């Protein structure tokens, strides 16, 4: 039996409410993961509900992994067997692997990444005679947005989202059709297709939806405020034979509208699921009461929200700090000076985060950190699986598993160099279209059209066929190593870079890739083959960090720099929330386009609630923007606050002596006030 005595009253109520629709409104730091894992453990251990009938869906692999580990520690692995803990997209892939043939695809499909998608977009615009007229990424983004709204290429023209007077819409209408035809021909889908196609399956084949709904009698969804239309439709399908749906979320942390998240899903939960029970988790276990008072008073200005008030038993005399800075450089100097003092006392730098609304705010901070020899990491830099050599290897694996994958095939056809250029490739592409064959079949059946390159084509086809067999016989890491040796990939890297250090780094990336395969085999013994590894690579979640490639000890001793969007779900002892200014937070784009700024206020709320012990917010009187100094004004989110919630420290010159600070302040602000007049005091 699992005891629920360790939960507070609302958490226990949430854990014990099993039947029917349930909305758990979980404020920041209120122990939602603990609550939902105890809820599942209670279902399995105390109520004898079969684990296989429970489905818990999250947004990131990290969240799913954390739930899985907590469940194992509560129940033991044996009792957890059969329980499905998955991301929306990994669940979608599992369904498509079994059912996609109903939609006319072959079972072994590939999932294209952004570069592959843009390749088809370029092709389409070239045929449309407008390759340079339209932004490829803008059209791809529009197609993704349409898919997330459930709009197929054939339906775009008739939808409310099509404007015949808008050139981009006319181009998108053509490109979308071309793009979908090519994907189908290559037996491939894109990331947005995963849920898009599952929802199509559920709609066109109701018996499929019924099958999965009957299998998963109890459905739980984490971070419900971040769901979009396709995720909502998927949930409807999964609960089509019952109403045992439990969702967990916080409308005050809904900050992903740009990804298609629809806050109405959580605001309208009772309308969508009549008879729903709503339970609020308001006790915060993360932050001090003073930080929460500030957060509550920021977010309460949003009118269209569910009423809740965070509170904490953690008292502190330290109020959140508001620092007025002279300019961008001054902001960087003061913050880094404070961090250096923290470091000199032997404290961990991993306790600290610098959060910002826009990446344009990073350079001065980064320069100052480098000058001061303070280690740091920027979350959101280039991911390991986006590096060129890693993507080349991934493309080889994709082709070995699915020779229909034309974009991956085209990527590796001349990597390493085989003398197979675009002219030869074009001949095979034209032949494949004439013969209604995929590109690999054309290479295999008609190598002679390559002329003097015929032997090169035959060697390449033989290489692929031989390694398909090798990957069946050898352990995954060894098979990858054999492939790297056979194509002389490390020699190719040496020849590709004049800089020896750069070449060495690239070769290290290749070794890291083999290490990743070894870890995969170690932790996924049941699926430790090429197919399982490729599926893992295809589902590298954009919101997940490649933590298996980072050293924990190093990570603990680095200051973390990240955008407010990236910070959600994380927490730090000390948080510097920089740039609390009009046109930064709220962002200029939101203001000038007359949009609702409620999501910008939610971003501020998310940033504030990342801090456990100390919160410092800054705003500058001047900020360098595109090379020139521009006057700045305090964010309206600060002006709405009573000074009771903030310690306004206007002498933030800790890096200077007292005399230097006085001289700096008198000269700088005297000149600034003379130039700006009364408006500067806004």
XYZ file of C-alpha atoms in Angstrom:
682
model
C 0.000 0.000 0.000
C 1.124 3.522 -0.805
C 0.630 6.104 1.944
C -0.576 9.570 0.905
C 0.133 11.061 4.331
C 3.148 12.959 3.016
C 0.954 15.056 0.712
C -0.742 18.265 1.784
C -4.556 18.339 1.785
C -5.114 19.601 -1.805
C -2.407 17.254 -3.127
C -4.030 14.308 -1.336
C -7.445 15.271 -2.714
C -5.955 15.367 -6.223
C -4.285 11.972 -5.731
C -7.512 10.379 -4.485
C -9.834 11.796 -7.169
C -9.619 9.110 -9.855
C -12.879 8.841 -11.770
C -14.167 11.460 -14.192
C -12.517 14.640 -15.507
C -10.156 16.392 -13.077
C -8.266 19.673 -13.454
C -5.351 20.111 -11.070
C -4.418 23.795 -11.106
C -0.805 23.526 -9.973
C 0.918 26.827 -9.247
C 4.663 27.220 -9.751
C 6.685 25.076 -7.338
C 3.578 23.482 -5.814
C 4.773 19.865 -6.104
C 2.736 18.823 -9.132
C 5.109 16.032 -10.223
C 5.030 14.553 -6.725
C 1.229 14.786 -6.729
C 0.658 13.061 -10.067
C 3.200 10.296 -9.391
C 1.550 9.559 -6.036
C -1.810 9.625 -7.827
C -0.646 6.928 -10.260
C 1.011 4.909 -7.476
C -2.237 5.105 -5.465
C -4.195 3.840 -8.490
C -1.914 0.857 -9.027
C -1.059 -0.099 -5.451
C -4.138 0.879 -3.454
C -6.956 0.612 -5.999
C -5.520 -2.328 -7.991
C -5.989 -0.534 -11.311
C -3.821 -2.343 -13.903
C -0.747 -0.291 -14.767
C -1.257 -1.028 -18.475
C -4.546 0.895 -18.425
C -2.834 4.131 -17.305
C -1.355 6.662 -19.730
C 0.557 9.754 -18.574
C 1.583 12.262 -21.235
C 4.145 15.054 -20.834
C 5.853 17.503 -23.174
C 9.502 16.565 -22.704
C 11.507 13.375 -22.433
C 13.035 14.804 -19.250
C 9.615 15.111 -17.565
C 8.594 11.605 -18.663
C 11.888 10.204 -17.377
C 11.457 11.943 -14.007
C 7.940 10.504 -13.600
C 9.184 7.045 -14.539
C 12.006 7.187 -11.985
C 9.685 8.400 -9.223
C 7.148 5.685 -9.988
C 9.862 3.021 -9.892
C 11.061 4.237 -6.496
C 7.496 4.223 -5.135
C 6.263 0.914 -6.556
C 9.302 -0.954 -7.803
C 9.895 -1.757 -11.473
C 7.735 -4.874 -11.459
C 4.530 -3.037 -10.530
C 5.283 -0.260 -13.036
C 5.491 -2.722 -15.926
C 2.888 -1.866 -18.535
C 2.488 1.747 -17.400
C 2.818 4.159 -20.349
C 4.712 7.381 -19.592
C 5.407 9.227 -22.806
C 5.662 12.578 -24.547
C 2.876 13.502 -26.946
C 5.167 12.886 -29.886
C 6.685 9.600 -28.706
C 3.143 8.324 -28.103
C 2.202 9.524 -31.577
C 5.133 7.684 -33.145
C 4.171 4.457 -31.337
C 0.652 4.727 -32.724
C 1.851 5.560 -36.246
C 4.303 2.639 -36.262
C 1.334 0.304 -35.896
C -1.312 2.184 -37.857
C 0.295 4.458 -40.482
C -0.250 1.948 -43.306
C -3.971 2.777 -43.037
C -3.063 6.244 -44.357
C -1.152 4.851 -47.333
C 2.400 4.999 -45.946
C 4.901 2.165 -45.616
C 5.535 1.003 -42.056
C 9.189 2.140 -41.974
C 8.854 5.920 -42.241
C 11.395 8.666 -41.556
C 10.868 11.927 -39.693
C 12.467 14.908 -41.414
C 14.240 17.627 -39.479
C 14.224 21.332 -40.328
C 17.073 21.245 -42.854
C 15.409 18.384 -44.753
C 12.092 20.229 -44.716
C 13.682 23.428 -46.027
C 15.260 21.425 -48.846
C 11.795 20.488 -50.119
C 10.518 24.040 -49.598
C 13.369 25.341 -51.774
C 12.523 22.777 -54.442
C 8.873 23.789 -54.397
C 9.608 27.517 -54.650
C 11.993 26.835 -57.521
C 9.191 25.072 -59.408
C 6.901 27.965 -58.408
C 9.518 30.326 -59.948
C 9.847 32.248 -56.698
C 12.857 30.717 -54.968
C 14.274 34.086 -53.862
C 11.011 35.948 -53.456
C 9.787 34.284 -50.254
C 11.409 33.437 -46.955
C 11.701 29.632 -46.852
C 11.521 29.457 -43.066
C 8.431 31.693 -42.979
C 6.588 29.365 -45.359
C 7.697 26.284 -43.420
C 6.501 27.934 -40.205
C 3.144 28.696 -41.834
C 2.777 25.050 -42.926
C 3.609 23.881 -39.395
C 1.057 26.296 -37.970
C -1.619 24.989 -40.356
C -0.870 21.391 -39.380
C -1.111 22.280 -35.705
C -4.559 23.676 -36.433
C -5.525 20.463 -38.252
C -5.633 22.021 -41.740
C -4.509 19.768 -44.599
C -2.968 21.073 -47.824
C -6.214 20.421 -49.723
C -8.210 22.390 -47.131
C -6.021 25.496 -46.801
C -7.634 27.276 -49.760
C -11.096 26.972 -48.187
C -10.022 27.811 -44.626
C -10.342 31.079 -42.716
C -6.552 31.281 -42.641
C -6.202 31.796 -46.421
C -6.111 35.321 -47.869
C -6.115 35.406 -51.661
C -4.694 38.941 -51.606
C -1.684 37.838 -49.575
C 1.231 36.675 -51.812
C 2.681 34.524 -49.013
C -0.597 32.636 -48.683
C -0.729 32.001 -52.442
C 2.844 30.698 -52.382
C 2.182 28.635 -49.234
C -0.884 27.035 -50.831
C 1.229 25.761 -53.737
C 4.258 24.816 -51.626
C 2.138 22.983 -49.030
C 0.677 20.691 -51.722
C 4.092 20.077 -53.298
C 5.658 19.510 -49.868
C 3.070 16.926 -48.808
C 3.333 15.049 -52.104
C 7.119 14.839 -51.765
C 6.976 13.680 -48.160
C 4.536 10.949 -49.101
C 6.712 9.906 -52.049
C 9.762 9.683 -49.736
C 7.676 7.767 -47.162
C 8.554 10.459 -44.655
C 6.759 12.793 -42.295
C 7.793 15.895 -40.397
C 7.598 16.544 -36.660
C 4.232 18.329 -36.930
C 2.855 15.363 -38.886
C 3.212 13.045 -35.893
C 0.131 14.350 -34.096
C -1.499 15.639 -37.284
C -1.571 12.130 -38.765
C -2.644 10.459 -35.518
C -5.623 12.833 -35.361
C -6.384 11.990 -39.002
C -6.279 8.310 -38.081
C -8.663 8.827 -35.182
C -11.042 10.827 -37.363
C -10.997 8.598 -40.457
C -10.798 5.327 -38.535
C -12.849 5.768 -35.325
C -12.203 2.144 -34.459
C -8.505 3.033 -34.000
C -9.379 5.793 -31.521
C -11.721 3.382 -29.754
C -8.987 0.744 -29.546
C -6.531 3.099 -27.805
C -9.208 4.642 -25.607
C -10.250 1.188 -24.383
C -6.613 0.317 -23.741
C -5.924 3.513 -21.757
C -8.824 3.771 -19.330
C -7.111 6.499 -17.301
C -5.394 9.368 -19.097
C -3.234 12.029 -17.428
C -1.766 15.095 -19.161
C 0.994 17.260 -17.687
C 1.493 20.967 -18.573
C -2.013 21.114 -20.006
C -1.805 24.880 -20.513
C 0.735 24.255 -23.288
C -1.484 22.002 -25.421
C -2.435 23.011 -28.969
C -5.392 22.035 -31.134
C -3.892 18.720 -32.309
C -2.972 17.687 -28.785
C -6.487 18.564 -27.644
C -7.962 16.443 -30.453
C -5.638 13.567 -29.541
C -6.855 13.756 -25.925
C -10.474 13.696 -27.121
C -9.714 10.551 -29.132
C -7.957 8.857 -26.230
C -10.944 9.524 -23.939
C -13.648 8.734 -26.502
C -14.908 5.659 -24.574
C -14.593 7.112 -21.048
C -14.161 10.428 -19.241
C -11.309 9.507 -16.897
C -9.092 12.430 -17.796
C -6.825 14.198 -15.309
C -4.945 17.265 -16.533
C -2.344 19.237 -14.606
C -1.353 22.762 -15.462
C -1.156 26.443 -14.641
C -2.693 29.057 -16.922
C -0.364 31.647 -15.332
C 2.574 29.802 -16.923
C 1.130 29.586 -20.444
C 3.955 31.184 -22.468
C 4.110 29.191 -25.708
C 1.439 30.755 -27.923
C 4.107 31.167 -30.625
C 4.308 27.350 -30.752
C 0.545 27.082 -31.122
C -0.330 26.545 -27.436
C -3.938 27.538 -26.767
C -4.602 28.807 -23.235
C -8.341 28.302 -23.828
C -7.813 24.552 -23.424
C -7.195 25.032 -19.697
C -9.503 28.024 -19.213
C -12.431 26.157 -20.843
C -11.759 22.744 -19.295
C -15.135 22.495 -17.520
C -16.956 23.452 -20.731
C -15.083 20.822 -22.735
C -15.417 18.160 -20.036
C -18.696 18.698 -18.120
C -18.756 17.642 -14.486
C -15.042 18.280 -14.048
C -13.609 18.674 -10.566
C -11.080 21.519 -10.086
C -8.398 21.248 -7.383
C -5.921 24.064 -6.682
C -2.352 23.498 -5.504
C -1.255 26.860 -4.099
C 1.385 26.039 -1.489
C 4.788 26.697 -3.048
C 7.789 24.650 -1.875
C 10.382 26.519 -3.928
C 10.474 30.240 -3.188
C 10.398 32.543 -0.179
C 7.135 34.246 0.718
C 8.463 37.651 -0.348
C 9.252 36.401 -3.856
C 5.792 34.856 -4.088
C 4.126 38.095 -2.914
C 5.830 39.847 -5.807
C 4.793 37.126 -8.269
C 1.177 37.182 -7.095
C 0.986 40.948 -7.473
C 2.452 40.853 -10.975
C 0.113 38.184 -12.319
C -3.098 39.407 -10.690
C -3.248 42.204 -13.295
C -4.124 39.579 -15.925
C -7.906 39.507 -16.096
C -8.544 36.317 -18.072
C -7.096 33.816 -15.624
C -8.069 31.323 -12.944
C -7.849 32.827 -9.479
C -5.093 31.360 -7.327
C -2.606 32.750 -4.814
C 0.759 31.146 -4.189
C 2.045 31.038 -0.622
C 5.030 29.558 1.176
C 6.151 28.592 4.659
C 9.671 29.834 3.734
C 10.018 33.253 5.348
C 12.830 35.667 4.515
C 13.675 39.240 5.426
C 15.220 39.672 1.990
C 12.814 41.341 -0.419
C 13.282 40.965 -4.177
C 15.709 43.639 -5.383
C 15.162 46.138 -8.171
C 18.387 47.609 -9.492
C 18.438 50.694 -11.688
C 21.371 50.561 -14.099
C 23.018 53.368 -16.000
C 23.356 51.456 -19.243
C 23.925 48.027 -20.754
C 27.617 47.825 -19.851
C 26.975 48.954 -16.303
C 24.318 46.263 -15.942
C 26.800 43.586 -17.041
C 29.569 44.892 -14.753
C 27.436 45.008 -11.618
C 25.849 41.581 -12.134
C 29.118 39.824 -12.945
C 30.834 41.546 -10.020
C 28.152 40.162 -7.698
C 28.547 36.686 -9.214
C 32.354 36.817 -8.874
C 31.963 37.646 -5.164
C 29.595 34.677 -4.816
C 32.197 32.462 -6.500
C 35.074 33.772 -4.341
C 33.239 32.581 -1.231
C 33.331 29.015 -2.560
C 29.683 28.934 -3.591
C 28.455 26.973 -6.607
C 27.868 28.984 -9.752
C 25.209 26.448 -10.730
C 23.011 28.122 -8.108
C 22.744 31.187 -10.364
C 20.728 31.973 -13.485
C 20.610 35.122 -15.612
C 17.262 35.318 -17.405
C 16.313 37.624 -20.266
C 13.512 38.211 -22.746
C 15.661 38.476 -25.873
C 18.948 36.929 -26.998
C 20.115 40.418 -27.982
C 20.681 41.041 -24.256
C 23.371 38.339 -23.984
C 26.582 39.834 -25.539
C 27.513 42.409 -22.829
C 26.882 39.860 -20.056
C 28.823 37.172 -21.898
C 31.777 39.501 -22.536
C 31.923 40.508 -18.884
C 31.753 36.874 -17.728
C 34.654 35.987 -20.037
C 36.738 38.961 -18.871
C 36.098 37.998 -15.248
C 36.875 34.297 -15.890
C 33.461 33.254 -14.619
C 32.370 29.925 -16.204
C 28.940 29.994 -17.827
C 26.690 28.075 -20.159
C 24.070 29.418 -22.540
C 20.982 27.247 -22.816
C 19.685 27.205 -26.355
C 23.004 27.138 -28.212
C 23.641 24.666 -30.995
C 22.453 21.232 -29.945
C 24.765 18.246 -30.333
C 22.413 16.502 -32.760
C 22.363 19.600 -34.994
C 26.117 19.516 -35.702
C 27.054 18.755 -39.301
C 29.091 15.571 -38.853
C 26.554 14.165 -36.401
C 23.754 14.892 -38.860
C 25.757 13.159 -41.606
C 26.024 10.007 -39.484
C 22.361 10.212 -38.545
C 21.480 10.446 -42.250
C 23.408 7.212 -42.902
C 21.442 5.458 -40.153
C 18.140 6.834 -41.472
C 18.903 5.498 -44.969
C 20.003 2.104 -43.639
C 16.643 1.801 -41.890
C 14.522 3.491 -44.573
C 16.035 3.694 -48.098
C 12.888 5.657 -49.143
C 14.261 8.634 -47.187
C 15.354 10.720 -50.160
C 16.558 13.797 -48.258
C 18.891 11.750 -46.061
C 20.034 9.785 -49.110
C 20.865 12.976 -50.983
C 22.794 14.238 -47.961
C 25.120 11.224 -47.811
C 25.444 10.381 -51.508
C 28.623 12.450 -51.742
C 29.683 12.338 -48.060
C 32.544 11.525 -47.954
C 33.338 12.811 -51.437
C 32.688 10.197 -54.132
C 32.640 12.484 -57.142
C 28.851 12.226 -57.389
C 27.778 15.799 -58.057
C 24.493 17.606 -58.607
C 24.424 16.905 -62.337
C 24.556 13.143 -61.739
C 22.065 13.406 -58.906
C 19.633 15.337 -61.109
C 19.693 12.510 -63.670
C 18.675 9.984 -61.022
C 15.989 12.254 -59.577
C 14.446 12.712 -63.037
C 14.662 8.980 -63.710
C 13.040 8.154 -60.362
C 10.110 10.444 -61.184
C 9.756 8.949 -64.680
C 9.829 5.383 -63.346
C 7.723 6.157 -60.222
C 10.498 4.694 -58.069
C 12.201 6.050 -54.994
C 15.710 7.415 -55.429
C 17.550 4.452 -53.891
C 15.705 1.958 -56.125
C 16.705 4.078 -59.106
C 20.362 4.096 -58.046
C 20.209 0.327 -57.616
C 18.399 -0.481 -60.873
C 19.821 2.113 -63.275
C 23.458 2.849 -62.245
C 24.467 3.179 -65.899
C 22.815 6.594 -66.278
C 25.655 7.952 -64.143
C 27.970 7.393 -67.107
C 31.601 7.510 -65.912
C 30.323 7.589 -62.312
C 28.528 4.241 -62.680
C 31.071 2.333 -60.595
C 30.834 4.950 -57.829
C 27.059 4.470 -57.696
C 27.422 0.680 -57.520
C 29.952 0.953 -54.677
C 27.620 3.253 -52.742
C 24.593 0.957 -53.174
C 26.694 -2.031 -52.140
C 27.884 -0.120 -49.056
C 24.290 0.532 -47.943
C 23.173 -3.055 -48.529
C 26.197 -4.499 -46.726
C 25.735 -2.250 -43.716
C 22.051 -3.072 -43.476
C 23.276 -6.601 -42.838
C 26.118 -5.486 -40.514
C 23.673 -3.610 -38.272
C 21.682 -6.822 -37.892
C 24.759 -8.839 -36.891
C 26.869 -6.449 -34.817
C 26.043 -4.589 -31.603
C 24.849 -1.077 -32.349
C 27.959 0.883 -31.218
C 30.266 -1.548 -33.032
C 28.168 -1.342 -36.199
C 28.361 2.472 -36.143
C 32.120 2.249 -35.598
C 32.421 -0.167 -38.558
C 30.434 2.241 -40.749
C 32.687 5.160 -39.776
C 35.772 3.111 -40.651
C 34.383 1.798 -43.945
C 33.498 5.260 -45.264
C 36.793 6.685 -43.867
C 34.768 9.374 -42.137
C 37.516 10.598 -39.782
C 39.921 11.044 -42.712
C 37.174 12.980 -44.487
C 36.871 15.316 -41.491
C 40.643 15.897 -41.414
C 40.583 16.911 -45.078
C 37.520 19.132 -44.630
C 39.047 21.556 -42.113
C 42.239 23.583 -42.421
C 42.244 24.188 -38.675
C 43.526 21.076 -36.868
C 41.775 21.994 -33.607
C 38.463 22.386 -35.382
C 38.890 19.024 -37.097
C 39.717 17.439 -33.738
C 36.546 18.882 -32.191
C 34.496 17.494 -35.067
C 36.072 14.057 -34.659
C 35.314 14.230 -30.940
C 31.670 14.817 -31.876
C 31.786 11.550 -33.829
C 33.174 9.759 -30.775
C 30.448 11.324 -28.631
C 27.914 9.924 -31.093
C 29.271 6.400 -30.570
C 29.186 7.035 -26.794
C 25.527 8.044 -27.129
C 24.835 4.732 -28.893
C 26.594 2.855 -26.089
C 24.483 4.634 -23.461
C 21.374 3.865 -25.483
C 22.256 0.160 -25.509
C 22.956 0.264 -21.773
C 19.649 1.877 -20.819
C 17.323 0.518 -23.527
C 18.264 -3.140 -23.681
C 14.877 -4.214 -25.068
C 15.159 -1.888 -28.079
C 18.949 -1.683 -28.394
C 19.012 -1.950 -32.171
C 19.205 0.399 -35.140
C 15.448 0.883 -35.279
C 15.186 1.795 -31.590
C 18.183 4.145 -31.758
C 16.888 5.921 -34.860
C 13.508 6.435 -33.208
C 15.314 7.979 -30.243
C 17.233 10.320 -32.558
C 14.093 11.315 -34.429
C 12.376 12.228 -31.196
C 15.101 14.447 -29.762
C 12.713 16.922 -28.148
C 13.395 20.571 -28.912
C 12.687 21.381 -25.280
C 15.138 18.765 -23.940
C 18.819 19.395 -23.306
C 21.342 16.759 -24.354
C 22.167 16.101 -20.727
C 23.825 12.785 -21.441
C 26.579 14.701 -23.236
C 27.307 17.104 -20.388
C 29.379 16.576 -17.281
C 27.256 17.085 -14.168
C 30.123 18.496 -12.083
C 31.024 21.015 -14.793
C 27.394 22.001 -15.213
C 27.060 22.631 -11.471
C 29.902 25.133 -11.546
C 28.635 27.324 -14.382
C 26.300 30.305 -14.367
C 23.271 29.535 -16.533
C 22.174 32.088 -19.129
C 18.806 31.505 -20.755
C 15.689 33.149 -22.132
C 12.563 33.315 -20.017
C 10.916 30.822 -22.378
C 13.717 28.311 -21.766
C 13.618 28.750 -17.975
C 10.168 27.284 -17.409
C 10.280 24.232 -15.141
C 13.693 25.117 -13.689
C 14.694 26.715 -10.395
C 17.781 28.435 -8.975
C 18.812 29.858 -5.597
C 19.700 33.202 -7.193
C 18.034 34.675 -10.264
C 18.982 37.851 -12.115
C 16.027 38.903 -14.263
C 17.526 41.576 -16.499
C 15.914 44.174 -18.729
C 12.634 44.846 -16.909
C 11.881 47.629 -19.370
C 9.170 48.696 -21.747
C 9.840 47.194 -25.217
C 11.812 44.343 -23.656
C 9.280 42.989 -21.157
C 6.654 43.540 -22.453
C 8.331 43.098 -25.825
C 8.183 45.877 -28.396
C 6.531 43.605 -30.948
C 3.598 42.940 -28.629
C 3.171 46.647 -27.893
C 3.462 47.956 -31.478
C 1.156 45.301 -32.918
C -1.488 46.110 -30.315
C -1.542 42.550 -29.013
C -2.730 41.410 -25.612
C 0.267 41.662 -23.285
C -1.055 39.027 -20.878
C 1.442 36.444 -22.117
C 4.291 38.910 -21.601
C 3.118 39.331 -18.003
C 3.047 35.547 -17.649
C 6.671 35.493 -18.861
C 7.606 37.928 -16.094
C 5.741 35.718 -13.615
C 7.621 32.622 -14.801
C 10.948 34.431 -14.435
C 10.161 35.629 -10.913
C 9.050 32.190 -9.731
C 12.314 30.545 -10.859
C 14.060 32.098 -7.809
C 14.291 30.148 -4.567
C 16.123 32.558 -2.257
C 17.214 35.745 -4.000
C 15.695 37.630 -6.928
C 17.360 40.634 -8.541
C 15.567 42.510 -11.315
C 17.275 45.198 -13.364
C 16.328 47.967 -15.733
C 18.641 50.386 -17.542
C 18.231 54.101 -18.150
C 19.943 53.556 -21.503
C 20.485 50.426 -23.564
C 22.606 49.892 -26.656
C 20.333 48.731 -29.489
C 21.782 48.062 -32.948
C 24.891 50.050 -32.101
C 23.296 53.187 -30.619
C 22.318 54.186 -27.117
C 18.539 54.421 -26.675
C 16.704 55.804 -23.611
C 14.786 53.114 -21.715
C 11.890 53.210 -19.263
C 10.832 50.949 -16.452
C 8.451 48.106 -17.404
C 4.771 48.687 -16.733
C 4.879 45.417 -14.793
C 7.066 47.189 -12.226
C 5.040 50.384 -12.241
C 1.949 48.352 -11.300
C 3.614 47.182 -8.090
C 3.602 48.682 -4.643
C 7.092 49.349 -3.249
C 6.123 47.070 -0.378
C 6.998 44.085 -2.525
C 10.387 45.373 -3.734
C 13.594 46.743 -2.306
C 14.486 49.478 -4.787
C 18.255 49.799 -4.606
C 19.306 52.859 -6.584
C 23.007 52.656 -5.642
C 23.979 49.558 -7.562
C 27.615 50.414 -8.144
C 29.144 47.593 -6.121
C 32.119 47.240 -8.467
C 33.251 50.843 -7.754
C 34.606 52.627 -4.728
C 32.216 55.020 -2.997
C 33.908 58.080 -4.554
C 33.923 56.502 -8.016
C 30.250 55.645 -7.692
C 29.345 59.188 -6.666
C 31.339 60.660 -9.546
C 29.859 58.208 -12.068
C 26.302 58.794 -10.887
C 26.546 62.579 -10.788
C 28.124 62.881 -14.251
C 26.080 60.221 -16.023
C 22.650 60.946 -14.598
C 23.114 64.726 -14.706
C 23.834 64.512 -18.414
C 21.073 61.988 -18.969
C 18.440 64.043 -17.136
C 19.534 67.216 -18.931
C 19.129 65.478 -22.270
C 15.861 63.676 -21.547
C 13.975 66.068 -19.309
C 11.005 64.986 -17.154
C 10.194 62.000 -19.379
C 13.261 60.225 -17.984
C 11.556 59.852 -14.631
C 8.722 57.718 -16.033
